[in-house]
PDB file of C-alpha atoms in Angstrom:
ATOM      1  CA  MET A  29     153.760-167.189 143.220  1.00 52.00           C
ATOM      2  CA  THR A  30     151.034-166.948 145.876  1.00 50.00           C
ATOM      3  CA  PRO A  31     151.927-165.929 149.451  1.00 49.00           C
ATOM      4  CA  THR A  32     150.963-169.401 150.688  1.00 45.00           C
ATOM      5  CA  ARG A  33     153.132-171.111 148.072  1.00 47.00           C
ATOM      6  CA  THR A  34     156.005-168.732 148.841  1.00 46.00           C
ATOM      7  CA  LEU A  35     155.709-169.505 152.554  1.00 42.00           C
ATOM      8  CA  LEU A  36     155.562-173.252 151.862  1.00 47.00           C
ATOM      9  CA  THR A  37     158.633-173.014 149.642  1.00 48.00           C
ATOM     10  CA  SER A  38     160.435-171.107 152.389  1.00 47.00           C
ATOM     11  CA  CYS A  39     159.418-173.715 154.973  1.00 46.00           C
ATOM     12  CA  LEU A  40     160.625-176.593 152.842  1.00 50.00           C
ATOM     13  CA  SER A  41     163.885-174.789 152.117  1.00 48.00           C
ATOM     14  CA  LEU A  42     164.485-174.247 155.808  1.00 45.00           C
ATOM     15  CA  LEU A  43     163.684-177.846 156.644  1.00 46.00           C
ATOM     16  CA  THR A  44     165.871-179.109 153.812  1.00 44.00           C
ATOM     17  CA  LEU A  45     168.874-177.054 154.793  1.00 38.00           C
ATOM     18  CA  GLY A  46     168.478-177.741 158.505  1.00 40.00           C
ATOM     19  CA  LEU A  47     168.813-174.065 159.364  1.00 32.00           C
ATOM     20  CA  LEU A  48     166.230-173.999 162.124  1.00 32.00           C
ATOM     21  CA  SER A  49     167.576-173.179 165.558  1.00 31.00           C
ATOM     22  CA  VAL A  50     165.832-173.532 168.898  1.00 31.00           C
ATOM     23  CA  THR A  51     165.062-171.192 171.751  1.00 29.00           C
ATOM     24  CA  VAL A  52     163.878-173.190 174.744  1.00 31.00           C
ATOM     25  CA  LEU A  53     161.173-171.659 176.924  1.00 32.00           C
ATOM     26  CA  PRO A  54     159.375-172.989 179.971  1.00 36.00           C
ATOM     27  CA  ALA A  55     156.153-174.875 179.192  1.00 37.00           C
ATOM     28  CA  SER A  56     154.085-171.941 180.422  1.00 38.00           C
ATOM     29  CA  HIS A  57     155.510-169.802 177.600  1.00 41.00           C
ATOM     30  CA  ALA A  58     154.767-171.958 174.563  1.00 44.00           C
ATOM     31  CA  GLY A  59     155.605-170.110 171.375  1.00 44.00           C
ATOM     32  CA  GLN A  60     153.234-168.944 168.682  1.00 50.00           C
ATOM     33  CA  ALA A  61     154.207-171.985 166.651  1.00 60.00           C
ATOM     34  CA  GLY A  62     152.471-174.148 169.241  1.00 79.00           C
ATOM     35  CA  PHE A  63     155.564-176.065 170.308  1.00 90.00           C
ATOM     36  CA  LEU A  64     157.070-175.817 173.787  1.00 90.00           C
ATOM     37  CA  ASP A  65     160.579-175.304 172.459  1.00 91.00           C
ATOM     38  CA  VAL A  66     159.837-172.590 169.873  1.00 90.00           C
ATOM     39  CA  SER A  67     159.652-169.014 171.122  1.00 89.00           C
ATOM     40  CA  VAL A  68     157.410-166.346 169.631  1.00 88.00           C
ATOM     41  CA  THR A  69     160.581-164.483 168.721  1.00 88.00           C
ATOM     42  CA  HIS A  70     162.215-167.455 166.982  1.00 88.00           C
ATOM     43  CA  GLN A  71     163.427-166.404 163.539  1.00 88.00           C
ATOM     44  CA  ASN A  72     161.358-169.179 161.938  1.00 87.00           C
ATOM     45  CA  ALA A  73     158.311-169.114 164.229  1.00 89.00           C
ATOM     46  CA  GLN A  74     155.945-168.163 161.379  1.00 91.00           C
ATOM     47  CA  ALA A  75     157.190-170.976 159.125  1.00 89.00           C
ATOM     48  CA  ILE A  76     157.043-173.496 161.969  1.00 89.00           C
ATOM     49  CA  GLN A  77     153.510-172.406 162.820  1.00 89.00           C
ATOM     50  CA  TYR A  78     152.498-172.745 159.172  1.00 89.00           C
ATOM     51  CA  VAL A  79     153.753-176.320 158.795  1.00 87.00           C
ATOM     52  CA  LYS A  80     151.992-177.263 162.038  1.00 88.00           C
ATOM     53  CA  GLU A  81     148.682-175.614 161.069  1.00 89.00           C
ATOM     54  CA  GLU A  82     148.769-177.275 157.649  1.00 86.00           C
ATOM     55  CA  GLY A  83     149.257-180.683 159.291  1.00 84.00           C
ATOM     56  CA  ILE A  84     152.636-181.152 157.603  1.00 86.00           C
ATOM     57  CA  VAL A  85     154.369-181.668 160.951  1.00 88.00           C
ATOM     58  CA  GLN A  86     152.898-182.580 164.309  1.00 87.00           C
ATOM     59  CA  GLY A  87     155.987-182.411 166.465  1.00 88.00           C
ATOM     60  CA  TYR A  88     156.947-184.937 169.075  1.00 88.00           C
ATOM     61  CA  PRO A  89     154.710-186.508 171.742  1.00 90.00           C
ATOM     62  CA  ASP A  90     156.229-184.267 174.437  1.00 93.00           C
ATOM     63  CA  GLY A  91     154.991-181.142 172.604  1.00 91.00           C
ATOM     64  CA  SER A  92     158.372-180.189 171.197  1.00 92.00           C
ATOM     65  CA  TYR A  93     159.502-179.435 167.648  1.00 92.00           C
ATOM     66  CA  GLN A  94     163.228-180.133 168.135  1.00 91.00           C
ATOM     67  CA  ALA A  95     164.380-177.814 165.375  1.00 84.00           C
ATOM     68  CA  ASP A  96     168.049-178.453 166.099  1.00 83.00           C
ATOM     69  CA  ARG A  97     167.754-182.221 165.644  1.00 90.00           C
ATOM     70  CA  THR A  98     168.845-183.981 162.471  1.00 94.00           C
ATOM     71  CA  ILE A  99     166.119-185.489 160.331  1.00 94.00           C
ATOM     72  CA  ASN A 100     166.029-188.988 158.894  1.00 96.00           C
ATOM     73  CA  ARG A 101     164.867-190.181 155.483  1.00 97.00           C
ATOM     74  CA  ALA A 102     161.439-191.332 156.720  1.00 95.00           C
ATOM     75  CA  GLU A 103     160.705-188.057 158.517  1.00 93.00           C
ATOM     76  CA  PHE A 104     161.785-185.962 155.546  1.00 95.00           C
ATOM     77  CA  THR A 105     159.710-188.058 153.144  1.00 94.00           C
ATOM     78  CA  LYS A 106     156.653-187.636 155.388  1.00 91.00           C
ATOM     79  CA  ILE A 107     157.136-183.848 155.436  1.00 90.00           C
ATOM     80  CA  ILE A 108     157.502-183.602 151.652  1.00 92.00           C
ATOM     81  CA  VAL A 109     154.515-185.864 150.944  1.00 91.00           C
ATOM     82  CA  GLY A 110     152.402-183.917 153.448  1.00 87.00           C
ATOM     83  CA  ALA A 111     153.458-180.587 151.957  1.00 87.00           C
ATOM     84  CA  VAL A 112     152.804-181.603 148.354  1.00 87.00           C
ATOM     85  CA  TYR A 113     149.800-183.907 148.639  1.00 84.00           C
ATOM     86  CA  GLY A 114     148.194-183.064 151.970  1.00 80.00           C
ATOM     87  CA  LYS A 115     146.188-185.996 153.256  1.00 74.00           C
ATOM     88  CA  LEU A 116     147.030-189.300 151.701  1.00 73.00           C
ATOM     89  CA  PRO A 117     144.434-191.529 150.135  1.00 65.00           C
ATOM     90  CA  LYS A 118     143.775-194.691 152.116  1.00 71.00           C
ATOM     91  CA  LEU A 119     146.457-197.142 151.041  1.00 69.00           C
ATOM     92  CA  ALA A 120     146.628-200.835 151.636  1.00 65.00           C
ATOM     93  CA  ALA A 121     149.372-201.853 154.022  1.00 69.00           C
ATOM     94  CA  THR A 122     152.144-203.035 151.765  1.00 78.00           C
ATOM     95  CA  GLU A 123     155.842-203.493 152.080  1.00 82.00           C
ATOM     96  CA  CYS A 124     157.218-201.215 149.408  1.00 93.00           C
ATOM     97  CA  PHE A 125     160.755-201.720 150.703  1.00 96.00           C
ATOM     98  CA  PRO A 126     162.090-204.656 152.719  1.00 96.00           C
ATOM     99  CA  ASP A 127     163.068-202.276 155.540  1.00 96.00           C
ATOM    100  CA  VAL A 128     159.702-200.449 155.670  1.00 95.00           C
ATOM    101  CA  GLY A 129     157.268-202.584 157.649  1.00 90.00           C
ATOM    102  CA  LYS A 130     153.488-202.570 157.223  1.00 87.00           C
ATOM    103  CA  LYS A 131     152.774-201.320 160.736  1.00 87.00           C
ATOM    104  CA  ILE A 132     155.307-198.522 161.096  1.00 90.00           C
ATOM    105  CA  TRP A 133     154.089-194.908 161.195  1.00 88.00           C
ATOM    106  CA  PHE A 134     155.935-193.743 158.082  1.00 91.00           C
ATOM    107  CA  GLN A 135     154.973-196.680 155.820  1.00 92.00           C
ATOM    108  CA  PRO A 136     152.049-194.943 154.067  1.00 91.00           C
ATOM    109  CA  PHE A 137     154.135-191.865 153.280  1.00 91.00           C
ATOM    110  CA  VAL A 138     157.161-193.788 152.024  1.00 94.00           C
ATOM    111  CA  CYS A 139     155.073-196.161 149.905  1.00 93.00           C
ATOM    112  CA  TYR A 140     153.013-193.285 148.486  1.00 92.00           C
ATOM    113  CA  ALA A 141     156.184-191.331 147.680  1.00 93.00           C
ATOM    114  CA  LEU A 142     157.485-194.389 145.846  1.00 94.00           C
ATOM    115  CA  THR A 143     154.280-194.733 143.786  1.00 90.00           C
ATOM    116  CA  GLN A 144     154.477-191.021 142.881  1.00 91.00           C
ATOM    117  CA  GLY A 145     158.114-191.263 141.769  1.00 92.00           C
ATOM    118  CA  ILE A 146     159.311-188.927 144.528  1.00 93.00           C
ATOM    119  CA  ILE A 147     161.735-191.461 145.953  1.00 94.00           C
ATOM    120  CA  ARG A 148     163.541-194.590 144.954  1.00 92.00           C
ATOM    121  CA  GLY A 149     165.450-196.877 147.198  1.00 93.00           C
ATOM    122  CA  TYR A 150     169.098-197.701 147.285  1.00 95.00           C
ATOM    123  CA  PRO A 151     170.598-200.152 144.784  1.00 96.00           C
ATOM    124  CA  ASP A 152     170.282-202.915 147.416  1.00 97.00           C
ATOM    125  CA  GLY A 153     166.475-202.431 147.356  1.00 96.00           C
ATOM    126  CA  ASN A 154     166.214-200.849 150.812  1.00 97.00           C
ATOM    127  CA  PHE A 155     164.989-197.371 151.721  1.00 97.00           C
ATOM    128  CA  LYS A 156     167.065-196.944 154.915  1.00 97.00           C
ATOM    129  CA  PRO A 157     164.351-194.917 156.672  1.00 97.00           C
ATOM    130  CA  THR A 158     166.252-194.243 159.905  1.00 96.00           C
ATOM    131  CA  GLN A 159     169.396-193.021 158.170  1.00 97.00           C
ATOM    132  CA  THR A 160     169.994-189.277 158.494  1.00 97.00           C
ATOM    133  CA  ILE A 161     169.150-187.650 155.190  1.00 96.00           C
ATOM    134  CA  ASN A 162     171.950-185.749 153.514  1.00 95.00           C
ATOM    135  CA  PHE A 163     171.693-182.584 151.445  1.00 94.00           C
ATOM    136  CA  VAL A 164     171.956-184.353 148.075  1.00 94.00           C
ATOM    137  CA  GLU A 165     169.198-186.838 148.952  1.00 93.00           C
ATOM    138  CA  ALA A 166     166.928-184.068 150.265  1.00 93.00           C
ATOM    139  CA  GLY A 167     167.566-181.954 147.188  1.00 92.00           C
ATOM    140  CA  LYS A 168     166.764-184.835 144.898  1.00 91.00           C
ATOM    141  CA  ILE A 169     163.468-185.493 146.685  1.00 90.00           C
ATOM    142  CA  VAL A 170     162.488-181.826 146.621  1.00 88.00           C
TER     143      VAL A 170
END
């Protein structure tokens, strides 16, 4: 396994298990990972920096990473699709699930993941994008 692939696997494992913790620093001391709330001494600073540099995660508009926050199904799907496929091909705006609108930020990632067989919806036909993802669902996607 290449060092890059090993690091990516480690990053995805950490994201999946929700083991990232946060050290908050003043804005003038932004961490090496490029997020205001991740210190250079954070145990996962290298992994966080990697997923940012690869464009897998961008963080939040306020410049934070929020490593201690739970993650929902849409966010997790976006991270997995970005990690596996990189940039998505231009997709037509479609409604792949009734609860995934055409103009919502995660629509291209969710619809692409569906076309690639990475995800399926719930038996009721919905994806439930804002629902916190649980370990079994994350494991199945990975």
